[in-house]
Amino acid sequence: MNIALFHQDAIEDQLIREIEKSHAIVSIEKKTPRTAVLELKEALNIEQRTHLRNLGVLHQTDVGFLPKHFKGSDIKVLAMDMDSTLINIECIDEIADAVGKKKEVSEITEAAMRGEIIDFGESLRKRVALLKGVPASAFDEVFSQRLRLNPGAKELIAGAHAKGIHTLLVSGGFTFFTHKLQVQLNLSETHANQLEIVDGFLTGQVLGNIVDGEAKAAYVEARCLALGANKHAAITMGDGSNDLQMMHGAGLSIAYRAKPVVKEKADLAFDHVGLDACLDLL
């Protein structure tokens, strides 16, 4: 069983000693000062994994569990969610703020991301309907004034490209923002939802098929297949329940500042380090 440790600056020897008190460590490989991989003699149960993650919190260190099938040199695709993963905001909530409906929209967003609303498409249509009459110019204000890349985003994309990895942004958000980010970061491929705009104002409708959890997973699998590989060749990153399908079965799944339901099922949960920390494993 291999576990990975990630710290913003440097892995503490004290943490490794504490892990060693309850688990037999076969080997320790320090990938970089901030990242180490420990091979444990035995597999871990759920309680032991929870204990190690809690131990990591005490040392401001993210503790993750590498799947047996994960091999850094095999990774060909990096697939990411956009809102609250690659960027710092939920774009739909900020657009709603333009018409004083942020609270109403964000409550639905939060419920959907926590997995309390099963049908993501339905939740998106409800939120978009509340945006009827918003001027399209609000998009530019959100992008320029409110949207920021999360820590390590630029480094993550640049590092992935340097290794020849295909970068895929799959979002339940909107094409206006994914297209802007594709240009800004030179992303290989993006998919998102398109809002209907008539005479410069939102109609409250979504055009075409909705990019939900199932669609995200399909885009990841299709890109891996096109590159002559299976899903084990993908790293997937997300924060909400609609990311779980694309994360399931990936070479490595990463929950970034994620909802509890996502942290529980992801291989790695980044709460202390930036997005680019995963590059240390490649």
mmCIF file with all atom_site columns, N, CA, C and O in Angstrom, residues 193-244:
data_model
loop_
_atom_site.group_PDB
_atom_site.id
_atom_site.type_symbol
_atom_site.label_atom_id
_atom_site.label_alt_id
_atom_site.label_comp_id
_atom_site.label_asym_id
_atom_site.label_entity_id
_atom_site.label_seq_id
_atom_site.pdbx_PDB_ins_code
_atom_site.Cartn_x
_atom_site.Cartn_y
_atom_site.Cartn_z
_atom_site.occupancy
_atom_site.B_iso_or_equiv
_atom_site.pdbx_formal_charge
_atom_site.auth_seq_id
_atom_site.auth_comp_id
_atom_site.auth_asym_id
_atom_site.auth_atom_id
_atom_site.pdbx_PDB_model_num
ATOM 1   N N  . ASN A 1 193 ? -21.428 24.175 -20.589 1.00 0.00 ? 193 ASN A N  1
ATOM 2   C CA . ASN A 1 193 ? -22.792 24.469 -21.021 1.00 0.00 ? 193 ASN A CA 1
ATOM 3   C C  . ASN A 1 193 ? -22.880 25.846 -21.670 1.00 0.00 ? 193 ASN A C  1
ATOM 4   O O  . ASN A 1 193 ? -22.178 26.778 -21.275 1.00 0.00 ? 193 ASN A O  1
ATOM 5   N N  . GLN A 1 194 ? -23.756 25.955 -22.654 1.00 0.00 ? 194 GLN A N  1
ATOM 6   C CA . GLN A 1 194 ? -23.928 27.224 -23.365 1.00 0.00 ? 194 GLN A CA 1
ATOM 7   C C  . GLN A 1 194 ? -25.248 27.875 -22.977 1.00 0.00 ? 194 GLN A C  1
ATOM 8   O O  . GLN A 1 194 ? -26.320 27.273 -23.090 1.00 0.00 ? 194 GLN A O  1
ATOM 9   N N  . LEU A 1 195 ? -25.161 29.105 -22.527 1.00 0.00 ? 195 LEU A N  1
ATOM 10  C CA . LEU A 1 195 ? -26.361 29.859 -22.163 1.00 0.00 ? 195 LEU A CA 1
ATOM 11  C C  . LEU A 1 195 ? -26.929 30.572 -23.382 1.00 0.00 ? 195 LEU A C  1
ATOM 12  O O  . LEU A 1 195 ? -26.186 31.078 -24.218 1.00 0.00 ? 195 LEU A O  1
ATOM 13  N N  . GLU A 1 196 ? -28.250 30.625 -23.464 1.00 0.00 ? 196 GLU A N  1
ATOM 14  C CA . GLU A 1 196 ? -28.894 31.334 -24.559 1.00 0.00 ? 196 GLU A CA 1
ATOM 15  C C  . GLU A 1 196 ? -28.899 32.832 -24.258 1.00 0.00 ? 196 GLU A C  1
ATOM 16  O O  . GLU A 1 196 ? -29.285 33.262 -23.168 1.00 0.00 ? 196 GLU A O  1
ATOM 17  N N  . ILE A 1 197 ? -28.477 33.613 -25.257 1.00 0.00 ? 197 ILE A N  1
ATOM 18  C CA . ILE A 1 197 ? -28.450 35.070 -25.138 1.00 0.00 ? 197 ILE A CA 1
ATOM 19  C C  . ILE A 1 197 ? -29.203 35.657 -26.320 1.00 0.00 ? 197 ILE A C  1
ATOM 20  O O  . ILE A 1 197 ? -28.924 35.332 -27.478 1.00 0.00 ? 197 ILE A O  1
ATOM 21  N N  . VAL A 1 198 ? -30.167 36.510 -26.036 1.00 0.00 ? 198 VAL A N  1
ATOM 22  C CA . VAL A 1 198 ? -30.946 37.188 -27.077 1.00 0.00 ? 198 VAL A CA 1
ATOM 23  C C  . VAL A 1 198 ? -30.906 38.690 -26.806 1.00 0.00 ? 198 VAL A C  1
ATOM 24  O O  . VAL A 1 198 ? -31.230 39.128 -25.696 1.00 0.00 ? 198 VAL A O  1
ATOM 25  N N  . ASP A 1 199 ? -30.475 39.440 -27.812 1.00 0.00 ? 199 ASP A N  1
ATOM 26  C CA . ASP A 1 199 ? -30.399 40.899 -27.700 1.00 0.00 ? 199 ASP A CA 1
ATOM 27  C C  . ASP A 1 199 ? -29.573 41.345 -26.495 1.00 0.00 ? 199 ASP A C  1
ATOM 28  O O  . ASP A 1 199 ? -29.882 42.332 -25.828 1.00 0.00 ? 199 ASP A O  1
ATOM 29  N N  . GLY A 1 200 ? -28.530 40.568 -26.212 1.00 0.00 ? 200 GLY A N  1
ATOM 30  C CA . GLY A 1 200 ? -27.611 40.956 -25.151 1.00 0.00 ? 200 GLY A CA 1
ATOM 31  C C  . GLY A 1 200 ? -28.023 40.581 -23.740 1.00 0.00 ? 200 GLY A C  1
ATOM 32  O O  . GLY A 1 200 ? -27.363 40.975 -22.769 1.00 0.00 ? 200 GLY A O  1
ATOM 33  N N  . PHE A 1 201 ? -29.091 39.792 -23.602 1.00 0.00 ? 201 PHE A N  1
ATOM 34  C CA . PHE A 1 201 ? -29.567 39.403 -22.273 1.00 0.00 ? 201 PHE A CA 1
ATOM 35  C C  . PHE A 1 201 ? -29.798 37.897 -22.203 1.00 0.00 ? 201 PHE A C  1
ATOM 36  O O  . PHE A 1 201 ? -30.179 37.270 -23.200 1.00 0.00 ? 201 PHE A O  1
ATOM 37  N N  . LEU A 1 202 ? -29.579 37.310 -21.019 1.00 0.00 ? 202 LEU A N  1
ATOM 38  C CA . LEU A 1 202 ? -29.840 35.892 -20.830 1.00 0.00 ? 202 LEU A CA 1
ATOM 39  C C  . LEU A 1 202 ? -31.336 35.621 -20.859 1.00 0.00 ? 202 LEU A C  1
ATOM 40  O O  . LEU A 1 202 ? -32.119 36.387 -20.283 1.00 0.00 ? 202 LEU A O  1
ATOM 41  N N  . THR A 1 203 ? -31.710 34.523 -21.507 1.00 0.00 ? 203 THR A N  1
ATOM 42  C CA . THR A 1 203 ? -33.130 34.162 -21.575 1.00 0.00 ? 203 THR A CA 1
ATOM 43  C C  . THR A 1 203 ? -33.540 33.239 -20.435 1.00 0.00 ? 203 THR A C  1
ATOM 44  O O  . THR A 1 203 ? -34.724 32.958 -20.265 1.00 0.00 ? 203 THR A O  1
ATOM 45  N N  . GLY A 1 204 ? -32.561 32.739 -19.694 1.00 0.00 ? 204 GLY A N  1
ATOM 46  C CA . GLY A 1 204 ? -32.866 31.786 -18.637 1.00 0.00 ? 204 GLY A CA 1
ATOM 47  C C  . GLY A 1 204 ? -32.891 30.351 -19.126 1.00 0.00 ? 204 GLY A C  1
ATOM 48  O O  . GLY A 1 204 ? -33.366 29.463 -18.421 1.00 0.00 ? 204 GLY A O  1
ATOM 49  N N  . GLN A 1 205 ? -32.350 30.124 -20.344 1.00 0.00 ? 205 GLN A N  1
ATOM 50  C CA . GLN A 1 205 ? -32.339 28.791 -20.947 1.00 0.00 ? 205 GLN A CA 1
ATOM 51  C C  . GLN A 1 205 ? -30.910 28.328 -21.229 1.00 0.00 ? 205 GLN A C  1
ATOM 52  O O  . GLN A 1 205 ? -30.025 29.139 -21.495 1.00 0.00 ? 205 GLN A O  1
ATOM 53  N N  . VAL A 1 206 ? -30.739 27.012 -21.190 1.00 0.00 ? 206 VAL A N  1
ATOM 54  C CA . VAL A 1 206 ? -29.469 26.392 -21.578 1.00 0.00 ? 206 VAL A CA 1
ATOM 55  C C  . VAL A 1 206 ? -29.652 25.775 -22.956 1.00 0.00 ? 206 VAL A C  1
ATOM 56  O O  . VAL A 1 206 ? -30.645 25.103 -23.212 1.00 0.00 ? 206 VAL A O  1
ATOM 57  N N  . LEU A 1 207 ? -28.688 25.987 -23.840 1.00 0.00 ? 207 LEU A N  1
ATOM 58  C CA . LEU A 1 207 ? -28.749 25.437 -25.192 1.00 0.00 ? 207 LEU A CA 1
ATOM 59  C C  . LEU A 1 207 ? -28.068 24.067 -25.243 1.00 0.00 ? 207 LEU A C  1
ATOM 60  O O  . LEU A 1 207 ? -26.997 23.882 -24.666 1.00 0.00 ? 207 LEU A O  1
ATOM 61  N N  . GLY A 1 208 ? -28.684 23.130 -25.933 1.00 0.00 ? 208 GLY A N  1
ATOM 62  C CA . GLY A 1 208 ? -28.066 21.827 -26.141 1.00 0.00 ? 208 GLY A CA 1
ATOM 63  C C  . GLY A 1 208 ? -28.062 20.949 -24.900 1.00 0.00 ? 208 GLY A C  1
ATOM 64  O O  . GLY A 1 208 ? -28.739 21.227 -23.912 1.00 0.00 ? 208 GLY A O  1
ATOM 65  N N  . ASN A 1 209 ? -27.277 19.869 -24.991 1.00 0.00 ? 209 ASN A N  1
ATOM 66  C CA . ASN A 1 209 ? -27.200 18.911 -23.888 1.00 0.00 ? 209 ASN A CA 1
ATOM 67  C C  . ASN A 1 209 ? -26.400 19.492 -22.722 1.00 0.00 ? 209 ASN A C  1
ATOM 68  O O  . ASN A 1 209 ? -25.411 20.206 -22.925 1.00 0.00 ? 209 ASN A O  1
ATOM 69  N N  . ILE A 1 210 ? -26.817 19.168 -21.541 1.00 0.00 ? 210 ILE A N  1
ATOM 70  C CA . ILE A 1 210 ? -26.144 19.668 -20.345 1.00 0.00 ? 210 ILE A CA 1
ATOM 71  C C  . ILE A 1 210 ? -24.928 18.809 -20.009 1.00 0.00 ? 210 ILE A C  1
ATOM 72  O O  . ILE A 1 210 ? -24.989 17.577 -20.071 1.00 0.00 ? 210 ILE A O  1
ATOM 73  N N  . VAL A 1 211 ? -23.839 19.476 -19.657 1.00 0.00 ? 211 VAL A N  1
ATOM 74  C CA . VAL A 1 211 ? -22.639 18.765 -19.212 1.00 0.00 ? 211 VAL A CA 1
ATOM 75  C C  . VAL A 1 211 ? -22.815 18.469 -17.726 1.00 0.00 ? 211 VAL A C  1
ATOM 76  O O  . VAL A 1 211 ? -22.595 19.320 -16.870 1.00 0.00 ? 211 VAL A O  1
ATOM 77  N N  . ASP A 1 212 ? -23.241 17.247 -17.443 1.00 0.00 ? 212 ASP A N  1
ATOM 78  C CA . ASP A 1 212 ? -23.426 16.804 -16.061 1.00 0.00 ? 212 ASP A CA 1
ATOM 79  C C  . ASP A 1 212 ? -22.341 15.796 -15.707 1.00 0.00 ? 212 ASP A C  1
ATOM 80  O O  . ASP A 1 212 ? -21.347 15.661 -16.423 1.00 0.00 ? 212 ASP A O  1
ATOM 81  N N  . GLY A 1 213 ? -22.515 15.105 -14.595 1.00 0.00 ? 213 GLY A N  1
ATOM 82  C CA . GLY A 1 213 ? -21.501 14.151 -14.170 1.00 0.00 ? 213 GLY A CA 1
ATOM 83  C C  . GLY A 1 213 ? -21.256 13.049 -15.175 1.00 0.00 ? 213 GLY A C  1
ATOM 84  O O  . GLY A 1 213 ? -20.110 12.656 -15.431 1.00 0.00 ? 213 GLY A O  1
ATOM 85  N N  . GLU A 1 214 ? -22.316 12.545 -15.772 1.00 0.00 ? 214 GLU A N  1
ATOM 86  C CA . GLU A 1 214 ? -22.185 11.483 -16.766 1.00 0.00 ? 214 GLU A CA 1
ATOM 87  C C  . GLU A 1 214 ? -21.433 11.971 -17.992 1.00 0.00 ? 214 GLU A C  1
ATOM 88  O O  . GLU A 1 214 ? -20.576 11.265 -18.539 1.00 0.00 ? 214 GLU A O  1
ATOM 89  N N  . ALA A 1 215 ? -21.736 13.184 -18.431 1.00 0.00 ? 215 ALA A N  1
ATOM 90  C CA . ALA A 1 215 ? -21.061 13.744 -19.598 1.00 0.00 ? 215 ALA A CA 1
ATOM 91  C C  . ALA A 1 215 ? -19.582 13.973 -19.318 1.00 0.00 ? 215 ALA A C  1
ATOM 92  O O  . ALA A 1 215 ? -18.721 13.718 -20.178 1.00 0.00 ? 215 ALA A O  1
ATOM 93  N N  . LYS A 1 216 ? -19.274 14.452 -18.122 1.00 0.00 ? 216 LYS A N  1
ATOM 94  C CA . LYS A 1 216 ? -17.867 14.667 -17.755 1.00 0.00 ? 216 LYS A CA 1
ATOM 95  C C  . LYS A 1 216 ? -17.080 13.357 -17.864 1.00 0.00 ? 216 LYS A C  1
ATOM 96  O O  . LYS A 1 216 ? -15.984 13.321 -18.437 1.00 0.00 ? 216 LYS A O  1
ATOM 97  N N  . ALA A 1 217 ? -17.647 12.301 -17.302 1.00 0.00 ? 217 ALA A N  1
ATOM 98  C CA . ALA A 1 217 ? -16.989 11.000 -17.354 1.00 0.00 ? 217 ALA A CA 1
ATOM 99  C C  . ALA A 1 217 ? -16.810 10.524 -18.788 1.00 0.00 ? 217 ALA A C  1
ATOM 100 O O  . ALA A 1 217 ? -15.758 9.983  -19.155 1.00 0.00 ? 217 ALA A O  1
ATOM 101 N N  . ALA A 1 218 ? -17.814 10.750 -19.617 1.00 0.00 ? 218 ALA A N  1
ATOM 102 C CA . ALA A 1 218 ? -17.751 10.325 -21.017 1.00 0.00 ? 218 ALA A CA 1
ATOM 103 C C  . ALA A 1 218 ? -16.645 11.065 -21.770 1.00 0.00 ? 218 ALA A C  1
ATOM 104 O O  . ALA A 1 218 ? -15.930 10.467 -22.584 1.00 0.00 ? 218 ALA A O  1
ATOM 105 N N  . TYR A 1 219 ? -16.496 12.366 -21.513 1.00 0.00 ? 219 TYR A N  1
ATOM 106 C CA . TYR A 1 219 ? -15.437 13.140 -22.173 1.00 0.00 ? 219 TYR A CA 1
ATOM 107 C C  . TYR A 1 219 ? -14.048 12.630 -21.772 1.00 0.00 ? 219 TYR A C  1
ATOM 108 O O  . TYR A 1 219 ? -13.145 12.550 -22.605 1.00 0.00 ? 219 TYR A O  1
ATOM 109 N N  . VAL A 1 220 ? -13.889 12.298 -20.496 1.00 0.00 ? 220 VAL A N  1
ATOM 110 C CA . VAL A 1 220 ? -12.599 11.782 -20.027 1.00 0.00 ? 220 VAL A CA 1
ATOM 111 C C  . VAL A 1 220 ? -12.290 10.444 -20.679 1.00 0.00 ? 220 VAL A C  1
ATOM 112 O O  . VAL A 1 220 ? -11.184 10.215 -21.201 1.00 0.00 ? 220 VAL A O  1
ATOM 113 N N  . GLU A 1 221 ? -13.266 9.553  -20.680 1.00 0.00 ? 221 GLU A N  1
ATOM 114 C CA . GLU A 1 221 ? -13.061 8.221  -21.250 1.00 0.00 ? 221 GLU A CA 1
ATOM 115 C C  . GLU A 1 221 ? -12.805 8.297  -22.751 1.00 0.00 ? 221 GLU A C  1
ATOM 116 O O  . GLU A 1 221 ? -11.959 7.567  -23.288 1.00 0.00 ? 221 GLU A O  1
ATOM 117 N N  . ALA A 1 222 ? -13.510 9.195  -23.436 1.00 0.00 ? 222 ALA A N  1
ATOM 118 C CA . ALA A 1 222 ? -13.335 9.335  -24.884 1.00 0.00 ? 222 ALA A CA 1
ATOM 119 C C  . ALA A 1 222 ? -11.932 9.842  -25.214 1.00 0.00 ? 222 ALA A C  1
ATOM 120 O O  . ALA A 1 222 ? -11.307 9.380  -26.180 1.00 0.00 ? 222 ALA A O  1
ATOM 121 N N  . ARG A 1 223 ? -11.428 10.790 -24.438 1.00 0.00 ? 223 ARG A N  1
ATOM 122 C CA . ARG A 1 223 ? -10.092 11.316 -24.708 1.00 0.00 ? 223 ARG A CA 1
ATOM 123 C C  . ARG A 1 223 ? -9.029  10.261 -24.441 1.00 0.00 ? 223 ARG A C  1
ATOM 124 O O  . ARG A 1 223 ? -8.064  10.123 -25.214 1.00 0.00 ? 223 ARG A O  1
ATOM 125 N N  . CYS A 1 224 ? -9.188  9.492  -23.370 1.00 0.00 ? 224 CYS A N  1
ATOM 126 C CA . CYS A 1 224 ? -8.233  8.415  -23.091 1.00 0.00 ? 224 CYS A CA 1
ATOM 127 C C  . CYS A 1 224 ? -8.230  7.398  -24.225 1.00 0.00 ? 224 CYS A C  1
ATOM 128 O O  . CYS A 1 224 ? -7.164  6.959  -24.689 1.00 0.00 ? 224 CYS A O  1
ATOM 129 N N  . LEU A 1 225 ? -9.427  7.038  -24.693 1.00 0.00 ? 225 LEU A N  1
ATOM 130 C CA . LEU A 1 225 ? -9.550  6.076  -25.786 1.00 0.00 ? 225 LEU A CA 1
ATOM 131 C C  . LEU A 1 225 ? -8.896  6.610  -27.050 1.00 0.00 ? 225 LEU A C  1
ATOM 132 O O  . LEU A 1 225 ? -8.198  5.881  -27.769 1.00 0.00 ? 225 LEU A O  1
ATOM 133 N N  . ALA A 1 226 ? -9.112  7.896  -27.339 1.00 0.00 ? 226 ALA A N  1
ATOM 134 C CA . ALA A 1 226 ? -8.522  8.506  -28.538 1.00 0.00 ? 226 ALA A CA 1
ATOM 135 C C  . ALA A 1 226 ? -6.996  8.492  -28.485 1.00 0.00 ? 226 ALA A C  1
ATOM 136 O O  . ALA A 1 226 ? -6.338  8.492  -29.530 1.00 0.00 ? 226 ALA A O  1
ATOM 137 N N  . LEU A 1 227 ? -6.465  8.468  -27.269 1.00 0.00 ? 227 LEU A N  1
ATOM 138 C CA . LEU A 1 227 ? -5.009  8.446  -27.099 1.00 0.00 ? 227 LEU A CA 1
ATOM 139 C C  . LEU A 1 227 ? -4.479  7.023  -26.936 1.00 0.00 ? 227 LEU A C  1
ATOM 140 O O  . LEU A 1 227 ? -3.319  6.815  -26.586 1.00 0.00 ? 227 LEU A O  1
ATOM 141 N N  . GLY A 1 228 ? -5.350  6.051  -27.184 1.00 0.00 ? 228 GLY A N  1
ATOM 142 C CA . GLY A 1 228 ? -4.931  4.654  -27.138 1.00 0.00 ? 228 GLY A CA 1
ATOM 143 C C  . GLY A 1 228 ? -4.758  4.101  -25.745 1.00 0.00 ? 228 GLY A C  1
ATOM 144 O O  . GLY A 1 228 ? -3.941  3.194  -25.520 1.00 0.00 ? 228 GLY A O  1
ATOM 145 N N  . ALA A 1 229 ? -5.517  4.635  -24.798 1.00 0.00 ? 229 ALA A N  1
ATOM 146 C CA . ALA A 1 229 ? -5.374  4.192  -23.410 1.00 0.00 ? 229 ALA A CA 1
ATOM 147 C C  . ALA A 1 229 ? -6.749  4.011  -22.779 1.00 0.00 ? 229 ALA A C  1
ATOM 148 O O  . ALA A 1 229 ? -7.779  4.281  -23.393 1.00 0.00 ? 229 ALA A O  1
ATOM 149 N N  . ASN A 1 230 ? -6.759  3.546  -21.525 1.00 0.00 ? 230 ASN A N  1
ATOM 150 C CA . ASN A 1 230 ? -8.009  3.491  -20.770 1.00 0.00 ? 230 ASN A CA 1
ATOM 151 C C  . ASN A 1 230 ? -7.985  4.568  -19.687 1.00 0.00 ? 230 ASN A C  1
ATOM 152 O O  . ASN A 1 230 ? -7.066  5.377  -19.625 1.00 0.00 ? 230 ASN A O  1
ATOM 153 N N  . LYS A 1 231 ? -8.970  4.560  -18.830 1.00 0.00 ? 231 LYS A N  1
ATOM 154 C CA . LYS A 1 231 ? -9.121  5.637  -17.847 1.00 0.00 ? 231 LYS A CA 1
ATOM 155 C C  . LYS A 1 231 ? -7.987  5.670  -16.819 1.00 0.00 ? 231 LYS A C  1
ATOM 156 O O  . LYS A 1 231 ? -7.786  6.680  -16.141 1.00 0.00 ? 231 LYS A O  1
ATOM 157 N N  . HIS A 1 232 ? -7.242  4.584  -16.717 1.00 0.00 ? 232 HIS A N  1
ATOM 158 C CA . HIS A 1 232 ? -6.099  4.580  -15.806 1.00 0.00 ? 232 HIS A CA 1
ATOM 159 C C  . HIS A 1 232 ? -5.028  5.576  -16.240 1.00 0.00 ? 232 HIS A C  1
ATOM 160 O O  . HIS A 1 232 ? -4.129  5.906  -15.460 1.00 0.00 ? 232 HIS A O  1
ATOM 161 N N  . ALA A 1 233 ? -5.142  6.063  -17.472 1.00 0.00 ? 233 ALA A N  1
ATOM 162 C CA . ALA A 1 233 ? -4.176  7.034  -17.981 1.00 0.00 ? 233 ALA A CA 1
ATOM 163 C C  . ALA A 1 233 ? -4.566  8.467  -17.651 1.00 0.00 ? 233 ALA A C  1
ATOM 164 O O  . ALA A 1 233 ? -3.923  9.408  -18.108 1.00 0.00 ? 233 ALA A O  1
ATOM 165 N N  . ALA A 1 234 ? -5.619  8.647  -16.842 1.00 0.00 ? 234 ALA A N  1
ATOM 166 C CA . ALA A 1 234 ? -6.114  9.994  -16.529 1.00 0.00 ? 234 ALA A CA 1
ATOM 167 C C  . ALA A 1 234 ? -5.976  10.330 -15.049 1.00 0.00 ? 234 ALA A C  1
ATOM 168 O O  . ALA A 1 234 ? -6.205  9.490  -14.180 1.00 0.00 ? 234 ALA A O  1
ATOM 169 N N  . ILE A 1 235 ? -5.597  11.570 -14.796 1.00 0.00 ? 235 ILE A N  1
ATOM 170 C CA . ILE A 1 235 ? -5.735  12.167 -13.477 1.00 0.00 ? 235 ILE A CA 1
ATOM 171 C C  . ILE A 1 235 ? -6.970  13.045 -13.547 1.00 0.00 ? 235 ILE A C  1
ATOM 172 O O  . ILE A 1 235 ? -7.120  13.839 -14.482 1.00 0.00 ? 235 ILE A O  1
ATOM 173 N N  . THR A 1 236 ? -7.884  12.899 -12.587 1.00 0.00 ? 236 THR A N  1
ATOM 174 C CA . THR A 1 236 ? -9.104  13.699 -12.578 1.00 0.00 ? 236 THR A CA 1
ATOM 175 C C  . THR A 1 236 ? -9.173  14.507 -11.288 1.00 0.00 ? 236 THR A C  1
ATOM 176 O O  . THR A 1 236 ? -8.846  14.000 -10.210 1.00 0.00 ? 236 THR A O  1
ATOM 177 N N  . MET A 1 237 ? -9.613  15.769 -11.415 1.00 0.00 ? 237 MET A N  1
ATOM 178 C CA . MET A 1 237 ? -9.654  16.668 -10.269 1.00 0.00 ? 237 MET A CA 1
ATOM 179 C C  . MET A 1 237 ? -11.013 17.348 -10.185 1.00 0.00 ? 237 MET A C  1
ATOM 180 O O  . MET A 1 237 ? -11.529 17.838 -11.196 1.00 0.00 ? 237 MET A O  1
ATOM 181 N N  . GLY A 1 238 ? -11.600 17.387 -8.993  1.00 0.00 ? 238 GLY A N  1
ATOM 182 C CA . GLY A 1 238 ? -12.887 18.041 -8.827  1.00 0.00 ? 238 GLY A CA 1
ATOM 183 C C  . GLY A 1 238 ? -13.175 18.346 -7.374  1.00 0.00 ? 238 GLY A C  1
ATOM 184 O O  . GLY A 1 238 ? -12.385 18.009 -6.483  1.00 0.00 ? 238 GLY A O  1
ATOM 185 N N  . ASP A 1 239 ? -14.320 18.988 -7.137  1.00 0.00 ? 239 ASP A N  1
ATOM 186 C CA . ASP A 1 239 ? -14.678 19.363 -5.765  1.00 0.00 ? 239 ASP A CA 1
ATOM 187 C C  . ASP A 1 239 ? -16.106 18.993 -5.388  1.00 0.00 ? 239 ASP A C  1
ATOM 188 O O  . ASP A 1 239 ? -16.447 18.968 -4.206  1.00 0.00 ? 239 ASP A O  1
ATOM 189 N N  . GLY A 1 240 ? -16.973 18.723 -6.373  1.00 0.00 ? 240 GLY A N  1
ATOM 190 C CA . GLY A 1 240 ? -18.383 18.476 -6.086  1.00 0.00 ? 240 GLY A CA 1
ATOM 191 C C  . GLY A 1 240 ? -18.840 17.095 -6.502  1.00 0.00 ? 240 GLY A C  1
ATOM 192 O O  . GLY A 1 240 ? -18.140 16.369 -7.220  1.00 0.00 ? 240 GLY A O  1
ATOM 193 N N  . SER A 1 241 ? -20.050 16.743 -6.090  1.00 0.00 ? 241 SER A N  1
ATOM 194 C CA . SER A 1 241 ? -20.561 15.397 -6.348  1.00 0.00 ? 241 SER A CA 1
ATOM 195 C C  . SER A 1 241 ? -20.708 15.097 -7.835  1.00 0.00 ? 241 SER A C  1
ATOM 196 O O  . SER A 1 241 ? -20.649 13.938 -8.245  1.00 0.00 ? 241 SER A O  1
ATOM 197 N N  . ASN A 1 242 ? -20.906 16.130 -8.666  1.00 0.00 ? 242 ASN A N  1
ATOM 198 C CA . ASN A 1 242 ? -21.028 15.879 -10.105 1.00 0.00 ? 242 ASN A CA 1
ATOM 199 C C  . ASN A 1 242 ? -19.674 15.569 -10.750 1.00 0.00 ? 242 ASN A C  1
ATOM 200 O O  . ASN A 1 242 ? -19.605 15.325 -11.953 1.00 0.00 ? 242 ASN A O  1
ATOM 201 N N  . ASP A 1 243 ? -18.608 15.558 -9.963  1.00 0.00 ? 243 ASP A N  1
ATOM 202 C CA . ASP A 1 243 ? -17.285 15.156 -10.464 1.00 0.00 ? 243 ASP A CA 1
ATOM 203 C C  . ASP A 1 243 ? -16.973 13.696 -10.146 1.00 0.00 ? 243 ASP A C  1
ATOM 204 O O  . ASP A 1 243 ? -15.982 13.156 -10.641 1.00 0.00 ? 243 ASP A O  1
ATOM 205 N N  . LEU A 1 244 ? -17.800 13.061 -9.335  1.00 0.00 ? 244 LEU A N  1
ATOM 206 C CA . LEU A 1 244 ? -17.487 11.720 -8.862  1.00 0.00 ? 244 LEU A CA 1
ATOM 207 C C  . LEU A 1 244 ? -17.441 10.686 -9.981  1.00 0.00 ? 244 LEU A C  1
ATOM 208 O O  . LEU A 1 244 ? -16.618 9.775  -9.956  1.00 0.00 ? 244 LEU A O  1
#
